[in-house]
Amino acid sequence: MRRAVFLDRDGVINRERGEHTWRLEDFEVLPDVPDALLSLQEAGLAIVVITNQSGIGLGLYGHEDVARVHRYLHDVLSNHRVHLTDLYYCPHHPQGGACLCRKPGSLLLERAIARHGIDPAASVMIGDRERDLLAAGAAGVRGILVPPNAPLLPVIRDQVLNA
Ligand SMILES: [Mg+2]
Ligand SMILES: [Zn+2]
């Protein structure tokens, strides 16, 4: 079984702006993210992004907008030789009824765990909200809470690779 790092998207991978981010011009990859992810990849860890995108359920933007920013993210990361193992998003908004995939729900983590043969007990989830940690906990994954838009490299170094 593989060890993995699960990452929230907004505020961890790209800049949290305090509102939904779906336009390419608003999607800013935080500066040390490529290096931080490269260090995980070089250590042999799986890298999985899990994100709530309730703006789809709200009708604010569509799946194609999410796909566009995620293609851009993949491009930025591949320029640094980084390849995400997988990326999952929940498109639902709570006003449309409860779903199991929106964090704090753990369905997307569980899907990744099953699909990629991940050992949850050896893995961590890094997020900037309590609900990220709740989702992790429900899947048996240790959560690490970070401030939004904080440098990722020290967290990876001190709390994942050298933990
Ligand atoms: Mg976030
Ligand atoms: Zn959902």
Short mmCIF file of C-alpha atoms and ligand atoms in Angstrom, two decimals:
data_model
loop_
_atom_site.label_atom_id
_atom_site.label_comp_id
_atom_site.label_asym_id
_atom_site.label_seq_id
_atom_site.Cartn_x
_atom_site.Cartn_y
_atom_site.Cartn_z
CA MET A 1 0.00 0.00 0.00
CA ARG A 2 1.14 3.49 -0.81
CA ARG A 3 1.64 6.43 1.45
CA ALA A 4 -0.14 9.54 0.20
CA VAL A 5 -0.49 13.23 0.84
CA PHE A 6 -3.98 14.56 0.27
CA LEU A 7 -4.19 18.28 -0.33
CA ASP A 8 -7.04 20.71 -0.28
CA ARG A 9 -6.96 22.99 -3.32
CA ASP A 10 -8.01 26.59 -2.56
CA GLY A 11 -5.68 28.11 0.05
CA VAL A 12 -3.21 25.20 -0.13
CA ILE A 13 -2.37 24.76 -3.84
CA ASN A 14 -3.66 28.05 -5.21
CA ARG A 15 -4.34 31.37 -3.55
CA GLU A 16 -7.53 31.54 -1.47
CA ARG A 17 -9.27 34.76 -2.50
CA GLY A 18 -12.23 34.53 -0.16
CA GLU A 19 -14.52 33.67 -3.06
CA HIS A 20 -14.99 30.96 -5.65
CA THR A 21 -12.07 30.58 -8.04
CA TRP A 22 -12.87 29.28 -11.50
CA ARG A 23 -11.44 31.87 -13.90
CA LEU A 24 -7.97 31.17 -15.14
CA GLU A 25 -6.84 34.73 -14.38
CA ASP A 26 -7.84 34.25 -10.72
CA PHE A 27 -6.07 30.92 -10.34
CA GLU A 28 -2.64 31.62 -8.86
CA VAL A 29 -0.53 28.62 -7.91
CA LEU A 30 1.18 29.48 -4.61
CA PRO A 31 4.91 30.03 -5.08
CA ASP A 32 6.48 27.06 -3.33
CA VAL A 33 3.85 24.49 -4.29
CA PRO A 34 5.73 22.93 -7.25
CA ASP A 35 8.87 22.41 -5.14
CA ALA A 36 6.87 21.09 -2.20
CA LEU A 37 5.04 18.58 -4.39
CA LEU A 38 8.26 17.58 -6.13
CA SER A 39 9.77 16.67 -2.77
CA LEU A 40 6.77 14.42 -2.07
CA GLN A 41 7.00 12.82 -5.50
CA GLU A 42 10.72 12.19 -5.09
CA ALA A 43 10.00 10.52 -1.74
CA GLY A 44 7.61 8.17 -3.56
CA LEU A 45 4.39 9.49 -2.05
CA ALA A 46 1.12 9.67 -3.95
CA ILE A 47 -0.23 13.22 -4.34
CA VAL A 48 -4.01 13.60 -4.38
CA VAL A 49 -6.00 16.85 -4.46
CA ILE A 50 -9.50 16.84 -2.92
CA THR A 51 -11.57 19.99 -3.39
CA ASN A 52 -15.11 21.26 -2.80
CA GLN A 53 -16.36 23.17 -5.84
CA SER A 54 -19.86 24.11 -4.76
CA GLY A 55 -19.92 26.96 -7.28
CA ILE A 56 -21.00 24.33 -9.80
CA GLY A 57 -24.02 23.41 -7.69
CA LEU A 58 -24.74 27.12 -7.28
CA GLY A 59 -24.73 27.59 -11.04
CA LEU A 60 -21.84 30.04 -10.78
CA TYR A 61 -19.58 28.06 -13.13
CA GLY A 62 -19.47 24.68 -14.84
CA HIS A 63 -17.46 21.49 -14.97
CA GLU A 64 -15.64 22.83 -18.04
CA ASP A 65 -14.38 25.83 -16.03
CA VAL A 66 -13.03 23.50 -13.35
CA ALA A 67 -11.45 21.32 -16.03
CA ARG A 68 -9.75 24.39 -17.54
CA VAL A 69 -8.09 25.52 -14.30
CA HIS A 70 -7.10 21.94 -13.53
CA ARG A 71 -5.48 21.57 -16.96
CA TYR A 72 -3.59 24.76 -16.20
CA LEU A 73 -2.54 23.38 -12.80
CA HIS A 74 -1.31 20.18 -14.44
CA ASP A 75 0.66 22.27 -16.97
CA VAL A 76 2.31 24.40 -14.27
CA LEU A 77 3.24 21.30 -12.29
CA SER A 78 4.53 19.36 -15.28
CA ASN A 79 6.89 22.23 -16.01
CA HIS A 80 8.42 21.29 -12.66
CA ARG A 81 8.28 17.54 -13.47
CA VAL A 82 5.46 17.07 -10.95
CA HIS A 83 2.51 14.82 -11.76
CA LEU A 84 -0.55 14.66 -9.54
CA THR A 85 -1.57 11.11 -8.79
CA ASP A 86 -5.21 12.17 -8.92
CA LEU A 87 -7.59 15.04 -8.32
CA TYR A 88 -11.18 14.79 -7.15
CA TYR A 89 -13.80 17.49 -6.70
CA CYS A 90 -17.28 17.66 -5.26
CA PRO A 91 -19.54 19.78 -7.51
CA HIS A 92 -22.48 19.91 -5.11
CA HIS A 93 -23.80 22.78 -3.05
CA PRO A 94 -25.47 21.99 0.28
CA GLN A 95 -28.59 23.93 -0.77
CA GLY A 96 -29.20 21.21 -3.37
CA GLY A 97 -29.29 18.59 -0.62
CA ALA A 98 -26.62 16.72 1.27
CA CYS A 99 -24.03 14.68 -0.61
CA LEU A 100 -21.35 12.35 0.69
CA CYS A 101 -18.48 13.75 -1.35
CA ARG A 102 -18.41 17.32 -0.08
CA LYS A 103 -15.88 17.74 2.72
CA PRO A 104 -16.36 17.15 5.68
CA GLY A 105 -17.65 14.04 3.89
CA SER A 106 -14.91 11.52 3.25
CA LEU A 107 -16.17 9.80 0.09
CA LEU A 108 -13.59 11.34 -2.24
CA LEU A 109 -10.71 10.38 0.04
CA GLU A 110 -12.09 6.87 0.29
CA ARG A 111 -12.39 6.65 -3.48
CA ALA A 112 -8.75 7.68 -3.87
CA ILE A 113 -7.66 5.27 -1.16
CA ALA A 114 -9.38 2.35 -2.93
CA ARG A 115 -8.31 3.32 -6.43
CA HIS A 116 -4.64 3.93 -5.68
CA GLY A 117 -4.04 1.34 -2.97
CA ILE A 118 -3.29 4.01 -0.37
CA ASP A 119 -2.66 3.18 3.28
CA PRO A 120 -4.76 5.79 5.15
CA ALA A 121 -2.94 5.25 8.45
CA ALA A 122 0.37 6.16 6.79
CA SER A 123 -1.04 9.19 4.97
CA VAL A 124 -1.87 12.80 5.76
CA MET A 125 -4.27 15.47 4.54
CA ILE A 126 -3.21 19.10 4.46
CA GLY A 127 -6.03 21.63 4.53
CA ASP A 128 -6.81 25.17 5.63
CA ARG A 129 -10.25 24.45 7.07
CA GLU A 130 -11.65 22.33 9.83
CA ARG A 131 -13.80 20.44 7.31
CA ASP A 132 -10.66 19.22 5.52
CA LEU A 133 -9.48 17.66 8.76
CA LEU A 134 -12.90 16.18 9.49
CA ALA A 135 -12.95 14.51 6.07
CA ALA A 136 -9.45 13.17 6.68
CA GLY A 137 -10.33 11.86 10.13
CA ALA A 138 -13.40 10.08 8.82
CA ALA A 139 -11.19 8.26 6.30
CA GLY A 140 -8.57 7.35 8.92
CA VAL A 141 -6.06 9.89 7.63
CA ARG A 142 -4.13 12.28 9.89
CA GLY A 143 -5.01 15.91 9.23
CA ILE A 144 -2.66 18.88 9.23
CA LEU A 145 -4.30 22.31 9.51
CA VAL A 146 -2.39 25.16 7.86
CA PRO A 147 -3.29 28.85 7.50
CA PRO A 148 -4.67 29.77 4.06
CA ASN A 149 -1.94 30.63 1.51
CA ALA A 150 0.87 29.61 3.89
CA PRO A 151 4.19 28.28 2.59
CA LEU A 152 3.80 24.54 1.97
CA LEU A 153 7.42 23.44 1.82
CA PRO A 154 8.14 23.74 5.59
CA VAL A 155 4.95 21.78 6.38
CA ILE A 156 5.92 19.01 3.97
CA ARG A 157 9.47 18.95 5.26
CA ASP A 158 8.72 19.06 9.00
CA GLN A 159 5.37 17.32 9.32
CA VAL A 160 5.36 14.81 6.47
CA LEU A 161 8.81 13.80 5.23
CA ASN A 162 10.70 14.15 8.52
CA ALA A 163 7.83 13.29 10.83
MG MG B 1 -9.21 25.55 1.29
ZN ZN B 2 -20.69 16.21 -3.38
#
